[in-house]
Tab-separated table of C-alpha atoms and ligand atoms in Angstrom:
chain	number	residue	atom	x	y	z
A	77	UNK	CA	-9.621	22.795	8.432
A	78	UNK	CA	-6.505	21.746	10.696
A	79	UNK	CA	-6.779	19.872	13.558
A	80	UNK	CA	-3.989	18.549	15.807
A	81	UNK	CA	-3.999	16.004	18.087
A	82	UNK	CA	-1.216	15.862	20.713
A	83	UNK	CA	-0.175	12.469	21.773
A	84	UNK	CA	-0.021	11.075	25.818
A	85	UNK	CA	1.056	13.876	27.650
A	86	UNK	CA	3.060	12.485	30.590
A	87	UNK	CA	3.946	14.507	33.241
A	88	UNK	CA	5.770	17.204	33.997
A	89	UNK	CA	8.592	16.559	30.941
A	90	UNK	CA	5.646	16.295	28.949
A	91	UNK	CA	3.547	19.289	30.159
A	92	UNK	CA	6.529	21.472	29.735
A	93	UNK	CA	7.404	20.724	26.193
A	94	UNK	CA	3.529	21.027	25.409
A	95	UNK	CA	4.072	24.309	26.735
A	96	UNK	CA	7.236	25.252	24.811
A	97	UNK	CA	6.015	23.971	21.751
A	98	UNK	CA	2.460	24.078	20.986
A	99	UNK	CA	1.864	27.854	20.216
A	100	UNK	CA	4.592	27.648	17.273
A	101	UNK	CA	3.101	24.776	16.274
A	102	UNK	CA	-0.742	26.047	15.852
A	103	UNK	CA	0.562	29.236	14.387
A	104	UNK	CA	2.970	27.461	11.847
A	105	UNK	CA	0.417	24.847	10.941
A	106	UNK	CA	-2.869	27.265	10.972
A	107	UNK	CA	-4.506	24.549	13.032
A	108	UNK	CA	-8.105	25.314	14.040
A	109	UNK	CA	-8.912	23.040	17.032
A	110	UNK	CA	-6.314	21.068	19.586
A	111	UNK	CA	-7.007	17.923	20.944
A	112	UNK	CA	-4.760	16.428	23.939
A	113	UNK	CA	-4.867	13.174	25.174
A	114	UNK	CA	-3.807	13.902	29.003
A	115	UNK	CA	-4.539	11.142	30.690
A	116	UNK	CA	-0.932	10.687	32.399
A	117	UNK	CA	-0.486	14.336	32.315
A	118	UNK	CA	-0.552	14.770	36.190
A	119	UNK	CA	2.939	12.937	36.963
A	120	UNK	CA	2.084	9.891	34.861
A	121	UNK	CA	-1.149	8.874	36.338
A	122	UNK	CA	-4.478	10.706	36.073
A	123	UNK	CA	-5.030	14.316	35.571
A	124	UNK	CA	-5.652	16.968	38.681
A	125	UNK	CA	-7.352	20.623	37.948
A	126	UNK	CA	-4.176	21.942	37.866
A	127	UNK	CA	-2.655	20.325	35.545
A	128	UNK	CA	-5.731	20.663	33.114
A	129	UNK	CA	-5.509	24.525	33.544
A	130	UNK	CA	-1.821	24.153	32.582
A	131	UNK	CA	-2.723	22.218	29.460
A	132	UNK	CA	-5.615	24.527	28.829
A	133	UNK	CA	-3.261	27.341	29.271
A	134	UNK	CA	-0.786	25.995	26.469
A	135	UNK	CA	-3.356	25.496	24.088
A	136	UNK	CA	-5.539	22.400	24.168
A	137	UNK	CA	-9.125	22.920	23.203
A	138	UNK	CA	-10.376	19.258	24.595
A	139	UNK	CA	-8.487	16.790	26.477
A	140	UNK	CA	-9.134	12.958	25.593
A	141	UNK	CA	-7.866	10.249	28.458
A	142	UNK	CA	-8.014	6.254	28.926
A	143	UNK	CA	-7.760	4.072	31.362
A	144	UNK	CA	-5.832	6.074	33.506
A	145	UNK	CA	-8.368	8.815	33.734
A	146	UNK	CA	-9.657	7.501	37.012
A	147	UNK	CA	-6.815	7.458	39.151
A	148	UNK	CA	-7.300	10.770	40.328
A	149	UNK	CA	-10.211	11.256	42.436
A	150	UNK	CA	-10.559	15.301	42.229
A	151	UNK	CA	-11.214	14.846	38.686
A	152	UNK	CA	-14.379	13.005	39.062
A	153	UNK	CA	-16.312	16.027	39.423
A	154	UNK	CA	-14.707	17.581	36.784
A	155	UNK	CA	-15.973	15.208	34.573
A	156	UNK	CA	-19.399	15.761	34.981
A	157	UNK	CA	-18.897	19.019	34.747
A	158	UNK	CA	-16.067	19.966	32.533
A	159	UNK	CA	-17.464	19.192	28.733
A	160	UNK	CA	-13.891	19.889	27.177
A	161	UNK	CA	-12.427	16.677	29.089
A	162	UNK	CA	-13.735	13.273	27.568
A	163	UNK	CA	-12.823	10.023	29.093
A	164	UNK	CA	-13.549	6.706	26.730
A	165	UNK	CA	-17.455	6.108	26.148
A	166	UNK	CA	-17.043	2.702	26.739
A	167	UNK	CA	-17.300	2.230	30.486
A	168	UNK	CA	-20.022	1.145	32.323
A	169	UNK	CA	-23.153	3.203	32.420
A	170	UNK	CA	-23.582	5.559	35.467
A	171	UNK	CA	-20.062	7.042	35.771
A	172	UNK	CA	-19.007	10.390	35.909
A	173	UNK	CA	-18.061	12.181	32.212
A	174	UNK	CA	-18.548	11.355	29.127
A	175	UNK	CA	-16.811	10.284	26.012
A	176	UNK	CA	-17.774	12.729	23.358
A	177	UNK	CA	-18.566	16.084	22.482
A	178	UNK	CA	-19.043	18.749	19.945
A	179	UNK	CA	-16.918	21.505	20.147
A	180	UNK	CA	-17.213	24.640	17.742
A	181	UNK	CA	-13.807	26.245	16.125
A	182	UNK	CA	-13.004	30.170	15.359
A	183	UNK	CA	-14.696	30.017	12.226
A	184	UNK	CA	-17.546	28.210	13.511
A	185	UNK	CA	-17.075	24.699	12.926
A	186	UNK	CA	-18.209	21.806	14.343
A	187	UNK	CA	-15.907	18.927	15.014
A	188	UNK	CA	-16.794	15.990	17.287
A	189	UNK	CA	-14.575	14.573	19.055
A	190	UNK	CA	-15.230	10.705	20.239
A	191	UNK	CA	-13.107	8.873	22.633
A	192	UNK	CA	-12.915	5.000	23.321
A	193	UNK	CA	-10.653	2.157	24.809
A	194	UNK	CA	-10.039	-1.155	23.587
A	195	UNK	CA	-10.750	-4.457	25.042
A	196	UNK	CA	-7.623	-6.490	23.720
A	197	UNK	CA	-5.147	-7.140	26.428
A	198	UNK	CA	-6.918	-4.479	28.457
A	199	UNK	CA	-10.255	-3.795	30.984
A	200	UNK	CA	-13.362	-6.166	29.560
A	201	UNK	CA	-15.528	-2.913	28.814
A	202	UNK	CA	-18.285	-2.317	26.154
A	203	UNK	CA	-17.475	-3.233	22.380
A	204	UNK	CA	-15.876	0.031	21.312
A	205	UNK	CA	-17.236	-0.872	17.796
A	206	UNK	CA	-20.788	-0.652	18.638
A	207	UNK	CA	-20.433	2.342	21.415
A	208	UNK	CA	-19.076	3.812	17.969
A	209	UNK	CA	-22.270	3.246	16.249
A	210	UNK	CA	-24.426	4.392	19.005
A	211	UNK	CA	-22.392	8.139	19.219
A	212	UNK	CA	-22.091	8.133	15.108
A	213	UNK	CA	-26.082	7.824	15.602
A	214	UNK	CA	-26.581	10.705	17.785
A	215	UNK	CA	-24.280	12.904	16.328
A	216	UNK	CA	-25.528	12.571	12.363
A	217	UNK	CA	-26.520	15.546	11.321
A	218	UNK	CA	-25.206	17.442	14.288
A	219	UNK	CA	-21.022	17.465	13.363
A	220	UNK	CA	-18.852	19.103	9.931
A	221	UNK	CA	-16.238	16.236	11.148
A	222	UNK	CA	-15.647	13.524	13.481
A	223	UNK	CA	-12.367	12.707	15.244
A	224	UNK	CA	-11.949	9.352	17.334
A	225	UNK	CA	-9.401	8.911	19.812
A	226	UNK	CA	-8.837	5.359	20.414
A	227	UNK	CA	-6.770	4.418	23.750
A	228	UNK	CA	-6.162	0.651	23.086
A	229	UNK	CA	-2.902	-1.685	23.425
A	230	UNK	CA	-3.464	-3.874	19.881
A	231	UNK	CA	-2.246	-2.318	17.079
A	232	UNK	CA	-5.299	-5.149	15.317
A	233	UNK	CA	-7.900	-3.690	17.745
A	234	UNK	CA	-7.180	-0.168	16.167
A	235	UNK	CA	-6.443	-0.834	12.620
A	236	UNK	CA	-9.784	-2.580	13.157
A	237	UNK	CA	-11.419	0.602	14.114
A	238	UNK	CA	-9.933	2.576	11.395
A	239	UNK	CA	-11.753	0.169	8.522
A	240	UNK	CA	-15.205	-0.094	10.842
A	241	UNK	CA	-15.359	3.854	10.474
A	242	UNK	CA	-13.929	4.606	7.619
A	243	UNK	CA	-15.857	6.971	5.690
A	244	UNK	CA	-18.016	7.730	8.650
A	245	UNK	CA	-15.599	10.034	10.479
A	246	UNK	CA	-12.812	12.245	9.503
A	247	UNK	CA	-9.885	10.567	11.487
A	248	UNK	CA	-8.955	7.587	13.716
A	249	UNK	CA	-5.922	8.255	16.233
A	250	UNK	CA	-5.000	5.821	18.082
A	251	UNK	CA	-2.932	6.233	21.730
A	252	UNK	CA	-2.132	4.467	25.061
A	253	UNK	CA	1.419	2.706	23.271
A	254	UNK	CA	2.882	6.015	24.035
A	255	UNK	CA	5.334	4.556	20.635
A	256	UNK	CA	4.637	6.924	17.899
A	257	UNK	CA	3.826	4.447	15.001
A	258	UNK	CA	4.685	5.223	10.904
A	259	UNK	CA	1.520	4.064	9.043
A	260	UNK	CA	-0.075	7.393	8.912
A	261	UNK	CA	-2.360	7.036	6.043
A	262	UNK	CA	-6.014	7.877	4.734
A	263	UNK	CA	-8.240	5.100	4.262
A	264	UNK	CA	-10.183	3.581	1.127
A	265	UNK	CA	-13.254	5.533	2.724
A	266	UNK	CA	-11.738	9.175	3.311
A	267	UNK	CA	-10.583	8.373	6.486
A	268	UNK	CA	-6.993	9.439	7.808
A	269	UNK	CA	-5.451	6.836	10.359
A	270	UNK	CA	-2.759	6.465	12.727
A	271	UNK	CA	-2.411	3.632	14.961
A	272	UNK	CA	-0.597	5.449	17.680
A	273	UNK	CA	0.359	9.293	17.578
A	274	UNK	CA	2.699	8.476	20.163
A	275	UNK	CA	4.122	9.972	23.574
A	276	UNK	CA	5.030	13.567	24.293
A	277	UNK	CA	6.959	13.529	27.303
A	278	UNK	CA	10.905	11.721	28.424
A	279	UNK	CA	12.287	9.496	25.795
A	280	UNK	CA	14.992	7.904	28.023
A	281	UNK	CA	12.758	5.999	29.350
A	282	UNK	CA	10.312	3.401	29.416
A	283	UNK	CA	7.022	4.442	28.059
A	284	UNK	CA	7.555	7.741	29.763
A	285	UNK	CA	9.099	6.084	33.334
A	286	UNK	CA	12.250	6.393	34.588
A	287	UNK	CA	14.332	3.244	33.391
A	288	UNK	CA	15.423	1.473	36.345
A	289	UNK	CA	12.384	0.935	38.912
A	290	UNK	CA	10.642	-0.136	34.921
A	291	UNK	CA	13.507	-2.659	34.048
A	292	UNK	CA	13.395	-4.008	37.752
A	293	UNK	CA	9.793	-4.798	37.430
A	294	UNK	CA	10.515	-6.862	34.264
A	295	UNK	CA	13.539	-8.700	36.267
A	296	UNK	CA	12.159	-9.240	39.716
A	297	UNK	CA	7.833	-9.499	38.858
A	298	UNK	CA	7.978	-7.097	42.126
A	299	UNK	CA	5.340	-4.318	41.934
A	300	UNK	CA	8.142	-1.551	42.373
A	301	UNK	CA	7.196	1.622	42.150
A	302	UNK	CA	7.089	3.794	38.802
A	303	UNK	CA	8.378	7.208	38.463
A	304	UNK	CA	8.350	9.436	35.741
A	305	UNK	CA	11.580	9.960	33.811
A	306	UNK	CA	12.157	13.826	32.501
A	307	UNK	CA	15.418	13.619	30.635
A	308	UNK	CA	15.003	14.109	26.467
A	309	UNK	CA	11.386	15.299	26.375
A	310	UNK	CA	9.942	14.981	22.725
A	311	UNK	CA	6.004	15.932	21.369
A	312	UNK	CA	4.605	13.527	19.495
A	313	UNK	CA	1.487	14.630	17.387
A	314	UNK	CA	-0.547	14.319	13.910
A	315	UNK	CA	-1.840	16.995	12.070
A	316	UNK	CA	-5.009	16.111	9.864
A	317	UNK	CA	-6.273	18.255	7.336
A	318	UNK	CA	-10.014	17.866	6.862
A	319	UNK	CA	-12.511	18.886	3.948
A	320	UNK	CA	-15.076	21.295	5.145
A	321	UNK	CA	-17.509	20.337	2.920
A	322	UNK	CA	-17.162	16.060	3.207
A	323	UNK	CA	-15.599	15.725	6.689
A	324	UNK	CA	-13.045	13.960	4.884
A	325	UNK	CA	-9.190	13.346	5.600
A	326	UNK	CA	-7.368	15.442	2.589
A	327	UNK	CA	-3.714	14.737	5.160
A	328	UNK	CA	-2.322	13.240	7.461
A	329	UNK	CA	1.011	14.085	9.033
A	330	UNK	CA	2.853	12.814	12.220
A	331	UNK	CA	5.088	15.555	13.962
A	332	UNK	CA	7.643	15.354	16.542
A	333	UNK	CA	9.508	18.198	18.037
A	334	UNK	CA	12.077	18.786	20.778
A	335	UNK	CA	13.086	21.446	22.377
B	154	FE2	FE1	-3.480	4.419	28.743
């Protein structure tokens, strides 16, 4: 079983190379179930309906987000009531969404997807570690595999992850960098790991923003405004090959295409 997981999308540079791109990719690859993380899809904050059906419309099965999923108010609703779109599990009880879900493939898989955020150097939210726990509880017995998307800053925080779930779930991808890493690998356990599958939107930029207003942030400590950059769009994504039978990692491979 192929899945592929499609790293930030960030705004329009990003949505349109998703849309170029990802139909070769799924047919070249054979991959079975999409996952996007989107949550700086809609012009590099948030996500808007939209921009959902656009990403929808290219091929994502189930969008993950982060901490950027909130920015947007329309999407609240959507949420509660849109069971492809996950936002991290790790928030505060009571809020709109949720941050997993099982969702069944052509030939009738089941894959659960799980997304949380990190604590380090980010919002003081529950331990992702035992939210984990808690959703690897309720889904036993319910899931053929389990991918985690893990939106954290700390490369520590997520390498952490990987070795608290390995063997428990099929893959840990981490995102929120938006800097593709190179440690793809599959843990002691059976678990494949990447600590960040990277950006897919402008690469001359700053994490996805145009360069100037970014540097002049860094020079001045003013709050200037960000805009999203759009020259030299790139995908960044993993491909995991999973065991039916285990739920095991058998691959892991990072891709990057341009146009
Ligand atoms: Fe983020």
């Amino acid at each position: 079983m192929k899945l592929l997981f499609v790293g930030d999308v960030v705004g329009q540079a990003g949505r349109q190379i998703l849309e170029q791109k990802l139909s070769s990719l799924i047919d070249r690859h054979f991959v079975d179930l999409v996952v996007v993380n989107a949550e700086n899809a809609a012009a590099g904050y948030g996500l808007t309906l939209s921009v959902m059906g656009e990403l929808y419309k290219a091929g994502a099965h189930v969008l993950t987000s982060g901490n950027h999923i909130w920015d947007k108010k329309e999407i609240l609703d959507v949420l509660d009531r849109d069971k492809r779109l996950l936002r991290p599990h790790n928030y505060p009880e009571g809020l709109p969404g949720r941050g997993y879900g099982i969702y069944e493939t052509a030939a009738g898989l089941k894959v659960a997807v799980v997304n949380l955020e990190g604590r380090v150097f980010m919002k003081n939210l529950d331990c992702p570690f035992k939210t984990a726990d808690r959703i690897l509880t309720d889904l036993s017995g319910k899931a053929d595999m389990i991918l985690v998307d893990f939106h954290a800053e700390a490369t520590s925080e997520k390498q952490a992850l990987g070795h608290y779930l390995d063997g428990r779930v099929s893959a840990v991808v981490g995102t929120h960098t938006h800097v593709q890493t190179a440690d793809e690998k599959i843990l002691i356990g059976g678990t494949g790991y990447l600590t960040d599958a990277g950006m897919t939107g402008a690469q001359d930029a700053i994490i996805g923003n145009q360069k100037e207003p970014a540097l002049q942030r860094f020079l001045t400590q003013l709050p200037v405004r960000l805009e999203v950059a759009k020259k030299d769009p790139l995908l960044c994504a993993v491909l995991i090959t999973i065991n039916e039978e285990t739920g095991h990692c058998e691959a892991i491979e990072r891709i990057q295409e341009r146009p």
